[in-house]
JSON list of C-alpha atoms in Angstrom, two decimals:
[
{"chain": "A", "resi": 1, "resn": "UNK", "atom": "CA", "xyz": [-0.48, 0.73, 20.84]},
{"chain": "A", "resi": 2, "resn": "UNK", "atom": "CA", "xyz": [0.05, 3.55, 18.43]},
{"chain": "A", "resi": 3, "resn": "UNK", "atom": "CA", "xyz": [0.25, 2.90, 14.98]},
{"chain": "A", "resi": 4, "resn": "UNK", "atom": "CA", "xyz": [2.36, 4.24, 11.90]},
{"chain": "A", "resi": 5, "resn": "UNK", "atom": "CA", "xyz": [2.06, 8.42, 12.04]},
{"chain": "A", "resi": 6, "resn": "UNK", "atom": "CA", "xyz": [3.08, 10.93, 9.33]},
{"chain": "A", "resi": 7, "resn": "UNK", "atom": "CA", "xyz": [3.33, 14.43, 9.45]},
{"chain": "A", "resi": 8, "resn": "UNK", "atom": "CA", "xyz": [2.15, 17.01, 8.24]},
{"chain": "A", "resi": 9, "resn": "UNK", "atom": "CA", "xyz": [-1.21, 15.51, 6.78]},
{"chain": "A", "resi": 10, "resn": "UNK", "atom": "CA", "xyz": [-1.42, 18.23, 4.16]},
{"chain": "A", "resi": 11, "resn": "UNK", "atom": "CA", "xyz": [1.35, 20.17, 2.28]},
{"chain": "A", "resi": 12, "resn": "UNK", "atom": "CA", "xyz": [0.93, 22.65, -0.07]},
{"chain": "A", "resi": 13, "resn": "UNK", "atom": "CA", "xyz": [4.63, 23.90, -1.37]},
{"chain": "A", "resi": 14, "resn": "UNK", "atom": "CA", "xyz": [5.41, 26.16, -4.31]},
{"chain": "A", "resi": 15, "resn": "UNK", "atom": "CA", "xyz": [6.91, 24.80, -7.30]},
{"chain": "A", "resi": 16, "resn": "UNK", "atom": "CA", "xyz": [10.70, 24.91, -7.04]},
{"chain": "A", "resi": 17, "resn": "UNK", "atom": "CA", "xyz": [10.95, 24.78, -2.82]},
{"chain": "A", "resi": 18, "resn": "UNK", "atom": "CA", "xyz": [12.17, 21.73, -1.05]},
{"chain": "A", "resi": 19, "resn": "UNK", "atom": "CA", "xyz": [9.67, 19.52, 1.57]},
{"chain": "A", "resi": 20, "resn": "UNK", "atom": "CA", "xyz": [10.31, 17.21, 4.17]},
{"chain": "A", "resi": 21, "resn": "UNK", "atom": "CA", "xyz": [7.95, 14.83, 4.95]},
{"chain": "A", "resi": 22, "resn": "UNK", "atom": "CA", "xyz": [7.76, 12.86, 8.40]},
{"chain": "A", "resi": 23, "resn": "UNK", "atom": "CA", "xyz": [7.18, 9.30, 9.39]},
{"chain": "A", "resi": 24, "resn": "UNK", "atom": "CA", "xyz": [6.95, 7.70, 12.96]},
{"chain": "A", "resi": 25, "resn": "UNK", "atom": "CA", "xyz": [7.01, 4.05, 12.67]},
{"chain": "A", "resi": 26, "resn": "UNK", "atom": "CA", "xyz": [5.09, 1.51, 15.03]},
{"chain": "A", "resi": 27, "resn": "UNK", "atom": "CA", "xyz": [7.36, 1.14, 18.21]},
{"chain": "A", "resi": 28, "resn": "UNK", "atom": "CA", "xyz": [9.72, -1.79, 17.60]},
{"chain": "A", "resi": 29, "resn": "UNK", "atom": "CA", "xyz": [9.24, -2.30, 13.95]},
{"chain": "A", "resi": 30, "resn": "UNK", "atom": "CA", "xyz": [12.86, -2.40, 11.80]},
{"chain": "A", "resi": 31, "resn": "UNK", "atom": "CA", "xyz": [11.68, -2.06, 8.47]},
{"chain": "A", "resi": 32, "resn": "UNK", "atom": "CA", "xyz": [10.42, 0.53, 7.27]},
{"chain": "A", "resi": 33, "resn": "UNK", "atom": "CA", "xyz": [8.78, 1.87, 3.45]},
{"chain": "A", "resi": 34, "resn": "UNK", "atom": "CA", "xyz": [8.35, 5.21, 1.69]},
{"chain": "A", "resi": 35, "resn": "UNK", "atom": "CA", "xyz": [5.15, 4.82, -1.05]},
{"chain": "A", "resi": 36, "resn": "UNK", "atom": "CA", "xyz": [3.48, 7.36, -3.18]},
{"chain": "A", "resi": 37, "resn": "UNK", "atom": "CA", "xyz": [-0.14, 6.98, -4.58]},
{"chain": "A", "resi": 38, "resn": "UNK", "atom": "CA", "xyz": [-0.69, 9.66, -7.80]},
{"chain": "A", "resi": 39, "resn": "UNK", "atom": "CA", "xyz": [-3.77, 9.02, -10.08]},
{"chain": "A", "resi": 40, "resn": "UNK", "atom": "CA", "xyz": [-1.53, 8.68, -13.14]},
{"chain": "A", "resi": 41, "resn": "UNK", "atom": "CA", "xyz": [0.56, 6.10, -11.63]},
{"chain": "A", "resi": 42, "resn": "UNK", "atom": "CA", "xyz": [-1.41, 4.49, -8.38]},
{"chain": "A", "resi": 43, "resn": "UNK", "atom": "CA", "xyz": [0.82, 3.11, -5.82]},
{"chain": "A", "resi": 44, "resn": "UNK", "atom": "CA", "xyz": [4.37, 2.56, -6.08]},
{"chain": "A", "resi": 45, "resn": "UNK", "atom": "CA", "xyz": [7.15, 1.76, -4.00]},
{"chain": "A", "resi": 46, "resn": "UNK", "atom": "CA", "xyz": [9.94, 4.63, -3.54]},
{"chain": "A", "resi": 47, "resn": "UNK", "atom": "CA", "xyz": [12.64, 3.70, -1.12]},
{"chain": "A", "resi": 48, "resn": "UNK", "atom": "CA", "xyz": [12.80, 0.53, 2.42]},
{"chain": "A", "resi": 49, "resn": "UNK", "atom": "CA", "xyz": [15.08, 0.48, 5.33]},
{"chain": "A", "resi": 50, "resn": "UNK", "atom": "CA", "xyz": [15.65, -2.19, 7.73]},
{"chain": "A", "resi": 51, "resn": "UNK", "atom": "CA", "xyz": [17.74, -1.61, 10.58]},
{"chain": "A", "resi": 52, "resn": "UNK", "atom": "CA", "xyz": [20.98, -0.01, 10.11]},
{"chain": "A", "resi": 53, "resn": "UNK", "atom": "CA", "xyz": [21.38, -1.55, 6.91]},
{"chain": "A", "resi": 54, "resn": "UNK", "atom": "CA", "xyz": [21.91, 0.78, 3.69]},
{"chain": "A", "resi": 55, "resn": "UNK", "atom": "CA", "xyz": [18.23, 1.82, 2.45]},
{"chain": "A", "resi": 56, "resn": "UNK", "atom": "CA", "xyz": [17.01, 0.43, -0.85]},
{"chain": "A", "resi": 57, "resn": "UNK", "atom": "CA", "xyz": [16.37, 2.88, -3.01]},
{"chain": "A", "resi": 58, "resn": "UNK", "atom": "CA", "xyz": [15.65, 1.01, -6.21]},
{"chain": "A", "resi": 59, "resn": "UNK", "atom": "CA", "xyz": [12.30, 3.01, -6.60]},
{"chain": "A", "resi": 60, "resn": "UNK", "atom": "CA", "xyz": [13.32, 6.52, -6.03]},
{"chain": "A", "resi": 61, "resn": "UNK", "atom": "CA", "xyz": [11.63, 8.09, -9.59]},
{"chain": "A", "resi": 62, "resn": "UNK", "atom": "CA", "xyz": [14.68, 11.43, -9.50]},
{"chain": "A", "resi": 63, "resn": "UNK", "atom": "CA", "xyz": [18.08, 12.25, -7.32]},
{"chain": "A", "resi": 64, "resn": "UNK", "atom": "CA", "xyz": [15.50, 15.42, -6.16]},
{"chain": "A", "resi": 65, "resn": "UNK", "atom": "CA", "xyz": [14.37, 12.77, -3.52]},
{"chain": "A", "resi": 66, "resn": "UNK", "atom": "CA", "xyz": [16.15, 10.90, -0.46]},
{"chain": "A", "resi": 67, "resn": "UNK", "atom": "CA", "xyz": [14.92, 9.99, 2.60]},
{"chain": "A", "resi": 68, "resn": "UNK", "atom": "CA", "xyz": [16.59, 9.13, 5.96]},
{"chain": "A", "resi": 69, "resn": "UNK", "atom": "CA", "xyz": [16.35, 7.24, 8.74]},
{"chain": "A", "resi": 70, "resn": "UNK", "atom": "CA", "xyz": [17.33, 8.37, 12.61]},
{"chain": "A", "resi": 71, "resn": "UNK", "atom": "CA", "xyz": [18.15, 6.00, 15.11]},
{"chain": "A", "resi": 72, "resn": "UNK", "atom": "CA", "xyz": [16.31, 3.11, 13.20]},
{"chain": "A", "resi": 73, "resn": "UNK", "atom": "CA", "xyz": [13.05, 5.07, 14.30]},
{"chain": "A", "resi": 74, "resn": "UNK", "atom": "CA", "xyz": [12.05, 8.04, 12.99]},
{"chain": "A", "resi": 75, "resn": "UNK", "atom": "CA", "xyz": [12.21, 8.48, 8.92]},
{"chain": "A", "resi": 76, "resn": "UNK", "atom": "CA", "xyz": [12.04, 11.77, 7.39]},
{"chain": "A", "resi": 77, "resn": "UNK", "atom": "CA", "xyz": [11.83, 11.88, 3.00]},
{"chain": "A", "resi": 78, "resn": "UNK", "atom": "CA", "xyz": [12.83, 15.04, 1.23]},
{"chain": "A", "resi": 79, "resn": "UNK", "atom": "CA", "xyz": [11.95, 15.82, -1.80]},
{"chain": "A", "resi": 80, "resn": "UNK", "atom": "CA", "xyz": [14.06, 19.13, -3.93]},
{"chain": "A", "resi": 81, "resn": "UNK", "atom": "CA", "xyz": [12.84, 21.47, -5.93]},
{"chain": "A", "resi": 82, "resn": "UNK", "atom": "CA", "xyz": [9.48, 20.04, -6.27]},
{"chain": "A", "resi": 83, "resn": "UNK", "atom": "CA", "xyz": [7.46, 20.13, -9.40]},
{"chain": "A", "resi": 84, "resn": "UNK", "atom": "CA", "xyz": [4.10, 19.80, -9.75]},
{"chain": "A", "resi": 85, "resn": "UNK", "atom": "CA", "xyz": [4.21, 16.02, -11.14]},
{"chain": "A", "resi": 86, "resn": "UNK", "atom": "CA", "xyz": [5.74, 15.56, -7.29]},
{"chain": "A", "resi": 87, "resn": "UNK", "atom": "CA", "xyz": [1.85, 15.82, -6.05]},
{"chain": "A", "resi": 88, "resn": "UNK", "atom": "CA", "xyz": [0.87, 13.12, -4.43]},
{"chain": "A", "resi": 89, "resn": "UNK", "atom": "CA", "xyz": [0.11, 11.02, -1.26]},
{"chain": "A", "resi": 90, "resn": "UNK", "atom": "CA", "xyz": [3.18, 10.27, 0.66]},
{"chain": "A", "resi": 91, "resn": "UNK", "atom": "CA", "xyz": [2.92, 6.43, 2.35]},
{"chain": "A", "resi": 92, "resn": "UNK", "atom": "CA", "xyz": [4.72, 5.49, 4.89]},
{"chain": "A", "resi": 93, "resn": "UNK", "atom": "CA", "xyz": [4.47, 1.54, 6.09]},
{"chain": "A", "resi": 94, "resn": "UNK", "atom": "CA", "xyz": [6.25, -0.31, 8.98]},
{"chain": "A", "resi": 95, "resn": "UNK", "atom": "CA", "xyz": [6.59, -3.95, 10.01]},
{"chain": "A", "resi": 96, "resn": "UNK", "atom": "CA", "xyz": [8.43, -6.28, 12.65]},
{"chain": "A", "resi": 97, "resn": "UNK", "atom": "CA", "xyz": [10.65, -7.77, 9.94]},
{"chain": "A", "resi": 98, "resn": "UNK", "atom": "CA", "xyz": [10.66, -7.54, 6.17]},
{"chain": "A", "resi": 99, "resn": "UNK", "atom": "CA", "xyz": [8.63, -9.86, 4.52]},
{"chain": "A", "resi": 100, "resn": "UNK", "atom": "CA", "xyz": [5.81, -9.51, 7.58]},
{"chain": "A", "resi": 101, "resn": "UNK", "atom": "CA", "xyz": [2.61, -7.63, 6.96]},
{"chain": "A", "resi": 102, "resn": "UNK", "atom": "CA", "xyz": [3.08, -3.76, 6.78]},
{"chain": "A", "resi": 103, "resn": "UNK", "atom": "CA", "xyz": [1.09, -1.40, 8.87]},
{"chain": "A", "resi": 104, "resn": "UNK", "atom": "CA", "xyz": [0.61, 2.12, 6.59]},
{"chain": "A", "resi": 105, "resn": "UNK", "atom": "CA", "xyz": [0.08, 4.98, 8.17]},
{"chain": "A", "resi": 106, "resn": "UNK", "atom": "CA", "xyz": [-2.35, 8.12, 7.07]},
{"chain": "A", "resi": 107, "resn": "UNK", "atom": "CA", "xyz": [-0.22, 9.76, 4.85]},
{"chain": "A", "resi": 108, "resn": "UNK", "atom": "CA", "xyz": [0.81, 12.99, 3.67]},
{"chain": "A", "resi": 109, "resn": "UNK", "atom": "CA", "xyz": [-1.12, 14.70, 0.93]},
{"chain": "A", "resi": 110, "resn": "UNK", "atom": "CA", "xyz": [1.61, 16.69, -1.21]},
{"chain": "A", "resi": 111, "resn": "UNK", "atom": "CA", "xyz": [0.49, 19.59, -3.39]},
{"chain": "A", "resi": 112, "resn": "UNK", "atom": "CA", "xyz": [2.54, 21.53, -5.80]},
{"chain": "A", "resi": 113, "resn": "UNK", "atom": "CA", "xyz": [1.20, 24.43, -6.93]},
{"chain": "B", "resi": 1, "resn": "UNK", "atom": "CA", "xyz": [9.70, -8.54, -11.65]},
{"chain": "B", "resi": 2, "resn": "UNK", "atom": "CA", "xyz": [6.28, -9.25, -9.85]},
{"chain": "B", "resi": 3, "resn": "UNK", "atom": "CA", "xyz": [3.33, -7.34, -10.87]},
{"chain": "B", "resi": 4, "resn": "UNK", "atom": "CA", "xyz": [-0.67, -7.56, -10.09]},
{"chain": "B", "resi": 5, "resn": "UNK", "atom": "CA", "xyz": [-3.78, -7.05, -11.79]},
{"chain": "B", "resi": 6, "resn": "UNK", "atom": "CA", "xyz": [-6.75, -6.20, -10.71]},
{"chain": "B", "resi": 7, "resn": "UNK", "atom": "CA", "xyz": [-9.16, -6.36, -13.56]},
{"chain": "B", "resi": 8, "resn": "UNK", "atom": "CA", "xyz": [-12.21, -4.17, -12.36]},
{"chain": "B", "resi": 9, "resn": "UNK", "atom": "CA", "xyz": [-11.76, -0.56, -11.53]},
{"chain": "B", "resi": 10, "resn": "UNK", "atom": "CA", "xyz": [-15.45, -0.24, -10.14]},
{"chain": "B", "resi": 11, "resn": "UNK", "atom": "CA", "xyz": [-18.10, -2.60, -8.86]},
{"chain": "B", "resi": 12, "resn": "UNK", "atom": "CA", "xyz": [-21.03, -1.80, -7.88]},
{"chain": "B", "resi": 13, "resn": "UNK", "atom": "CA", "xyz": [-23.30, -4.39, -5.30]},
{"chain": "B", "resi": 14, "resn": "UNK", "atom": "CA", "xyz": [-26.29, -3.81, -3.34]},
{"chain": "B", "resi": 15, "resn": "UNK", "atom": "CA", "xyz": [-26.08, -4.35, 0.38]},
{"chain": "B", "resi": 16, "resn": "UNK", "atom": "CA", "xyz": [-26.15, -7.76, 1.82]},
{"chain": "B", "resi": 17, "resn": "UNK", "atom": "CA", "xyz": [-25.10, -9.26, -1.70]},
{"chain": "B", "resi": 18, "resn": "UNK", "atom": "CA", "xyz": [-22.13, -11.49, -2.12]},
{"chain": "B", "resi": 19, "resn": "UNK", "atom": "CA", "xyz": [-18.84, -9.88, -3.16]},
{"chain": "B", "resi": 20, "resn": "UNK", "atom": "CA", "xyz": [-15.49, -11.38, -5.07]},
{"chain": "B", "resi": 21, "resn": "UNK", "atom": "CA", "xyz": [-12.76, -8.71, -6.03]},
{"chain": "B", "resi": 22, "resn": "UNK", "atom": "CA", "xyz": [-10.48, -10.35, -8.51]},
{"chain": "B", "resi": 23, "resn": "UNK", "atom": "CA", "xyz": [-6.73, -9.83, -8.36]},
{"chain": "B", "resi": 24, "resn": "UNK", "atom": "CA", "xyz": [-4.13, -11.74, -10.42]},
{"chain": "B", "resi": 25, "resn": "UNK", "atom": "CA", "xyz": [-0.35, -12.11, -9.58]},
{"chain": "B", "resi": 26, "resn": "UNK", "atom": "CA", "xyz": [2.88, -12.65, -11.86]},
{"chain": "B", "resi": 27, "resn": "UNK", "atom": "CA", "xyz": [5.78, -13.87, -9.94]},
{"chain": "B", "resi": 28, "resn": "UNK", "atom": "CA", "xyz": [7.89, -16.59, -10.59]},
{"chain": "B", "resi": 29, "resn": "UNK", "atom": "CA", "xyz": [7.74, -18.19, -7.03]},
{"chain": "B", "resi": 30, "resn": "UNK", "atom": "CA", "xyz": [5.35, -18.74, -4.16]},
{"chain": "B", "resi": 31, "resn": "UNK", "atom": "CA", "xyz": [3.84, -15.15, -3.83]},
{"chain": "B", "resi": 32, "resn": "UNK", "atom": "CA", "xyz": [3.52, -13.25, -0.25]},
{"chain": "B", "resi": 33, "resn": "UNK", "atom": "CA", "xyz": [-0.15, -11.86, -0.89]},
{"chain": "B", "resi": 34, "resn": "UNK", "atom": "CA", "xyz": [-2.11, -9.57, 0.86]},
{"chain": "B", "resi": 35, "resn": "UNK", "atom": "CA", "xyz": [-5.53, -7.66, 0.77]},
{"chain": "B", "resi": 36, "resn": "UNK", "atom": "CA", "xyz": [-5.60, -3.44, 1.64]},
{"chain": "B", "resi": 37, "resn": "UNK", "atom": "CA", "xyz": [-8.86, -1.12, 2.27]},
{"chain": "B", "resi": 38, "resn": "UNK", "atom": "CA", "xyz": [-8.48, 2.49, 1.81]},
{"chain": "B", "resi": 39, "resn": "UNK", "atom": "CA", "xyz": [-11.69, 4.71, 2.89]},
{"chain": "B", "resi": 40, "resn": "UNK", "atom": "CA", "xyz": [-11.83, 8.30, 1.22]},
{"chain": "B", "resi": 41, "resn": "UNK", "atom": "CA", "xyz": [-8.59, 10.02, 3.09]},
{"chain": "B", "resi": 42, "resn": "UNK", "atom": "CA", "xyz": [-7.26, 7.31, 4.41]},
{"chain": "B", "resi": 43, "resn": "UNK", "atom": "CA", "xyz": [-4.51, 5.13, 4.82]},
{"chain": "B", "resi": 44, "resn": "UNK", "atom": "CA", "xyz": [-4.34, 1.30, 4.16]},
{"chain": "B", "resi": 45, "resn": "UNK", "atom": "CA", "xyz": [-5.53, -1.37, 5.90]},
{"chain": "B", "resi": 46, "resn": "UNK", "atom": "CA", "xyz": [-4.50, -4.97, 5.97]},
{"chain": "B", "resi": 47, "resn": "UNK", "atom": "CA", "xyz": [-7.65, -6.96, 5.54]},
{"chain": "B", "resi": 48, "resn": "UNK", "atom": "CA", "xyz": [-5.76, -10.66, 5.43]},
{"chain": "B", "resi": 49, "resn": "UNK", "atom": "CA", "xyz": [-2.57, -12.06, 4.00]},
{"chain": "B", "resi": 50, "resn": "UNK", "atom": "CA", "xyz": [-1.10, -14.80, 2.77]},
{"chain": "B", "resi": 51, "resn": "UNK", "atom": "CA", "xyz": [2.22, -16.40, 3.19]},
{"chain": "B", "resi": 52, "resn": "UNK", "atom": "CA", "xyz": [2.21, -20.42, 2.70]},
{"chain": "B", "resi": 53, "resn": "UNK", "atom": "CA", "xyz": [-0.28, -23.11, 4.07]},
{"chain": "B", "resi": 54, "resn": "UNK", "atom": "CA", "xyz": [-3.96, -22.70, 4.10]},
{"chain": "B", "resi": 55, "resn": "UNK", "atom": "CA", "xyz": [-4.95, -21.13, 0.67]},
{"chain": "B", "resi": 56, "resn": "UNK", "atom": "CA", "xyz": [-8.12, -20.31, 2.10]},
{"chain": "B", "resi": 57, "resn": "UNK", "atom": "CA", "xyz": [-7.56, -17.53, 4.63]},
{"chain": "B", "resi": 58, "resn": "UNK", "atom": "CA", "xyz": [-9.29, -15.60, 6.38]},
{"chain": "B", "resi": 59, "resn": "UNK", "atom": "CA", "xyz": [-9.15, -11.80, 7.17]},
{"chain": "B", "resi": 60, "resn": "UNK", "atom": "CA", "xyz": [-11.11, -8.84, 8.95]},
{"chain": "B", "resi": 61, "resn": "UNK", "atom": "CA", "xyz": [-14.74, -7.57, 8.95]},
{"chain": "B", "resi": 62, "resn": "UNK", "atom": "CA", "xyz": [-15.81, -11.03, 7.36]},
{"chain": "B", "resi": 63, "resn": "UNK", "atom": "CA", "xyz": [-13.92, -10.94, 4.57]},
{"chain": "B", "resi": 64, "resn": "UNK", "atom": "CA", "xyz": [-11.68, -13.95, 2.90]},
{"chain": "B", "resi": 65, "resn": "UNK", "atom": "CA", "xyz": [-9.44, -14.38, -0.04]},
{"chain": "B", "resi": 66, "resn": "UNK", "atom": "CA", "xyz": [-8.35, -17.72, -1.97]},
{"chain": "B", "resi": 67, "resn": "UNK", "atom": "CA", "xyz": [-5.31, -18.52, -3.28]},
{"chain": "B", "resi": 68, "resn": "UNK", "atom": "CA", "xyz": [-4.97, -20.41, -6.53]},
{"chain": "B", "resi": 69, "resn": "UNK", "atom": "CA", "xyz": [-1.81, -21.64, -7.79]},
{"chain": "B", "resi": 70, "resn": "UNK", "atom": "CA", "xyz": [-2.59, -22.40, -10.98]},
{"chain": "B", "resi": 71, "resn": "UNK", "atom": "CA", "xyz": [-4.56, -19.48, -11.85]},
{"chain": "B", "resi": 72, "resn": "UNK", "atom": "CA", "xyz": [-2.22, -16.82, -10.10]},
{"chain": "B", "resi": 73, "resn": "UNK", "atom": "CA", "xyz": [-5.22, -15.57, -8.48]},
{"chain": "B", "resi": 74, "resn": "UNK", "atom": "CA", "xyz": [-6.03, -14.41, -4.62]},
{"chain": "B", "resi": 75, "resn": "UNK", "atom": "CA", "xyz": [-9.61, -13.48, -5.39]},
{"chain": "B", "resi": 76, "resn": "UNK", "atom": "CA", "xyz": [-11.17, -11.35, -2.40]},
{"chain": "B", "resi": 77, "resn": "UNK", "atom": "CA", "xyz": [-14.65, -12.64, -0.97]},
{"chain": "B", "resi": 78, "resn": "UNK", "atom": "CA", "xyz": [-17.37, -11.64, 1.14]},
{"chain": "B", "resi": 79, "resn": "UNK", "atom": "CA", "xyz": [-20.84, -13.28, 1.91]},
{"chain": "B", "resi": 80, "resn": "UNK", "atom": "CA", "xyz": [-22.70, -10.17, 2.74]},
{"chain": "B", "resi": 81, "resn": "UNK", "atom": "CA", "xyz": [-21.28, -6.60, 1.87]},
{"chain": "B", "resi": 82, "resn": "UNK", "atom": "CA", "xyz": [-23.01, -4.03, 4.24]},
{"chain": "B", "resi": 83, "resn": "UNK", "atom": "CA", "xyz": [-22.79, -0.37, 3.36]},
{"chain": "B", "resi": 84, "resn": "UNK", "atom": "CA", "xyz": [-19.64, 0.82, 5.32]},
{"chain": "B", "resi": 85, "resn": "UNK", "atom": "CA", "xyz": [-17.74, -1.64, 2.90]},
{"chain": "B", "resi": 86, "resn": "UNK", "atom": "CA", "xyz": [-18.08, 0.90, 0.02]},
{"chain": "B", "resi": 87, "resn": "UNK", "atom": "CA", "xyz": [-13.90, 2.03, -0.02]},
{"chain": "B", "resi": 88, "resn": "UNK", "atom": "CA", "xyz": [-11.40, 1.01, -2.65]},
{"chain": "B", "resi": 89, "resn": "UNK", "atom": "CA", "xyz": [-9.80, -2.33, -2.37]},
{"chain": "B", "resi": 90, "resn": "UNK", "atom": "CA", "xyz": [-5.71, -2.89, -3.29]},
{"chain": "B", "resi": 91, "resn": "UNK", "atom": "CA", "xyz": [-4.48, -6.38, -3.76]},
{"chain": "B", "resi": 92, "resn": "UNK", "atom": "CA", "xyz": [-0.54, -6.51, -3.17]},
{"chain": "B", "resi": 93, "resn": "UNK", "atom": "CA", "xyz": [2.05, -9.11, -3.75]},
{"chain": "B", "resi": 94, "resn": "UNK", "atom": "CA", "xyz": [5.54, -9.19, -1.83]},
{"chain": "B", "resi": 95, "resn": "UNK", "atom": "CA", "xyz": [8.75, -9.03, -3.51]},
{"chain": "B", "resi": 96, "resn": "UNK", "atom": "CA", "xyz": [11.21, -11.54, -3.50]},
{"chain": "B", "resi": 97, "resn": "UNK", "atom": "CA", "xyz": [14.34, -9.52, -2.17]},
{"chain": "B", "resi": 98, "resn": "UNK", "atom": "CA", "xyz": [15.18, -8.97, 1.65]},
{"chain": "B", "resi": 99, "resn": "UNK", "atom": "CA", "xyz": [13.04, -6.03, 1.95]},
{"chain": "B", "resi": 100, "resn": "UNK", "atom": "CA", "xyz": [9.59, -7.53, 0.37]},
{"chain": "B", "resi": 101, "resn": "UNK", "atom": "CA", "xyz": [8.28, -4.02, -0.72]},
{"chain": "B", "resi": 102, "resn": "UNK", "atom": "CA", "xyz": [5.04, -4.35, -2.27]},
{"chain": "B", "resi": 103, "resn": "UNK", "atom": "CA", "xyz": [3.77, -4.33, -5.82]},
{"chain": "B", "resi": 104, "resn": "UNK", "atom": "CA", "xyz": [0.30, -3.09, -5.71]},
{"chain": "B", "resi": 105, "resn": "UNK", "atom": "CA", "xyz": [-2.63, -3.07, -8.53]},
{"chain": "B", "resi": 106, "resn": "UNK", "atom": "CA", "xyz": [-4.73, -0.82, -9.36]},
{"chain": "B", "resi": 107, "resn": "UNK", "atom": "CA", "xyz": [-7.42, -0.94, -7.19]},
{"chain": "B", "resi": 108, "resn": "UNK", "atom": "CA", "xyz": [-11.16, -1.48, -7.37]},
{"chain": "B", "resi": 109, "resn": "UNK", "atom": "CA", "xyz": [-13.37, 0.72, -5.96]},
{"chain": "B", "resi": 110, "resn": "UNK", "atom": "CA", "xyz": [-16.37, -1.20, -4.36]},
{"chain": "B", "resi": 111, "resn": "UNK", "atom": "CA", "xyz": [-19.82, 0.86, -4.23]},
{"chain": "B", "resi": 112, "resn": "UNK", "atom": "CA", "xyz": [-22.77, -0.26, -2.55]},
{"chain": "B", "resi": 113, "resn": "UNK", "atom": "CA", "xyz": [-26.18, 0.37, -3.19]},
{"chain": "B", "resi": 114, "resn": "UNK", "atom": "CA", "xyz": [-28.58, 0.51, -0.64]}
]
């Protein structure tokens, strides 16, 4: 089957404009995870959702980014007024059920300029 | 709050030499552990986990990690690395809320010389 997919793959933006970023979990999976990978700080988690549950956001780094989730599939994060310390791969990970293994898709390379 | 360490950025083996990637955990119960790959502009891929039983598990392309309680280690091993092994390795331990997001370390980039 078809795993995890993000979109775009690449995104250059100009300081100051607003991106959305795209993920398309693995058919069936209820959680879901937002990560970011950045030299300076490697990987770290940003924001989960599992079901229809409120999303954890406990690792959200400003209130310039939020992310949703559509009909416990699809999971779009947006990120305002970006600045260039925004740059970045975007992560996105699924799994059956939280605490299972998660399945990470390509991700989204993020460039401020 | 869990963390992991991953003491050696780079490594460098020749091919068909034995490998072991260290990783060390902090957590204050039994860890969820796993192993990631990541080739140049790629995403991650689970190599082997572990949740409870065996400490001795085993994963994909050959590769196997053990975990040590009393060390707070889950060491990665392989017998023989072959050349398309040459990625950067992530060693990840689960949190213990509902959601088990993952703490990652720093990585270790594994280079292998022919």
């Amino acid at each position: 089957g078809a795993g995890v997919s993000q979109s775009p793959s690449n995104k250059v933006t100009e300081k100051g404009k607003d991106v959305e970023l795209r993920c398309d979990p693995i058919s069936g999976h209820t959680a879901l995870y937002w990560y970011r990978q950045s030299l300076g700080q490697g990987l770290e988690f940003l924001i989960y959702f599992q079901g229809n549950s409120a999303p954890d956001k406990s690792g959200l780094p400003s209130d310039r980014f939020s992310a949703e989730r559509t009909g416990g599939s699809v999971s779009t994060l947006t990120i305002q007024r970006t600045q260039q310390e925004d740059s970045a791969v975007y992560l996105c990970a699924s799994s059956s059920l939280p605490g299972n293994e998660q399945y990470f898709g390509p991700g989204t390379r993020l460039t401020v300029t | 709050a869990q963390s992991v360490t991953q003491p050696d950025i780079h490594i460098t083996v020749s091919e068909g030499a034995s490998l072991e990637l260290r990783c060390n955990y902090s957590y204050g119960a039994t860890p969820y552990l796993f192993w990631y790959v990541q080739s140049p502009g790629q995403g991650l891929q689970l190599l082997l986990k572990y949740f409870s039983g065996d400490t001795l598990v085993q994963g994909i392309k050959g590769f196997e990690a053990e975990f040590k309680r009393s060390q707070s280690s889950f060491n990665l091993r392989k017998p023989s690395v072959h050349w398309s092994d040459a990625a950067e390795y992530f060693c990840a331990v689960g949190a213990d809320n509902a959601g088990n997001m993952l703490t990652f370390g720093g990585g270790t980039r594994l280079m292998v010389k022919p």
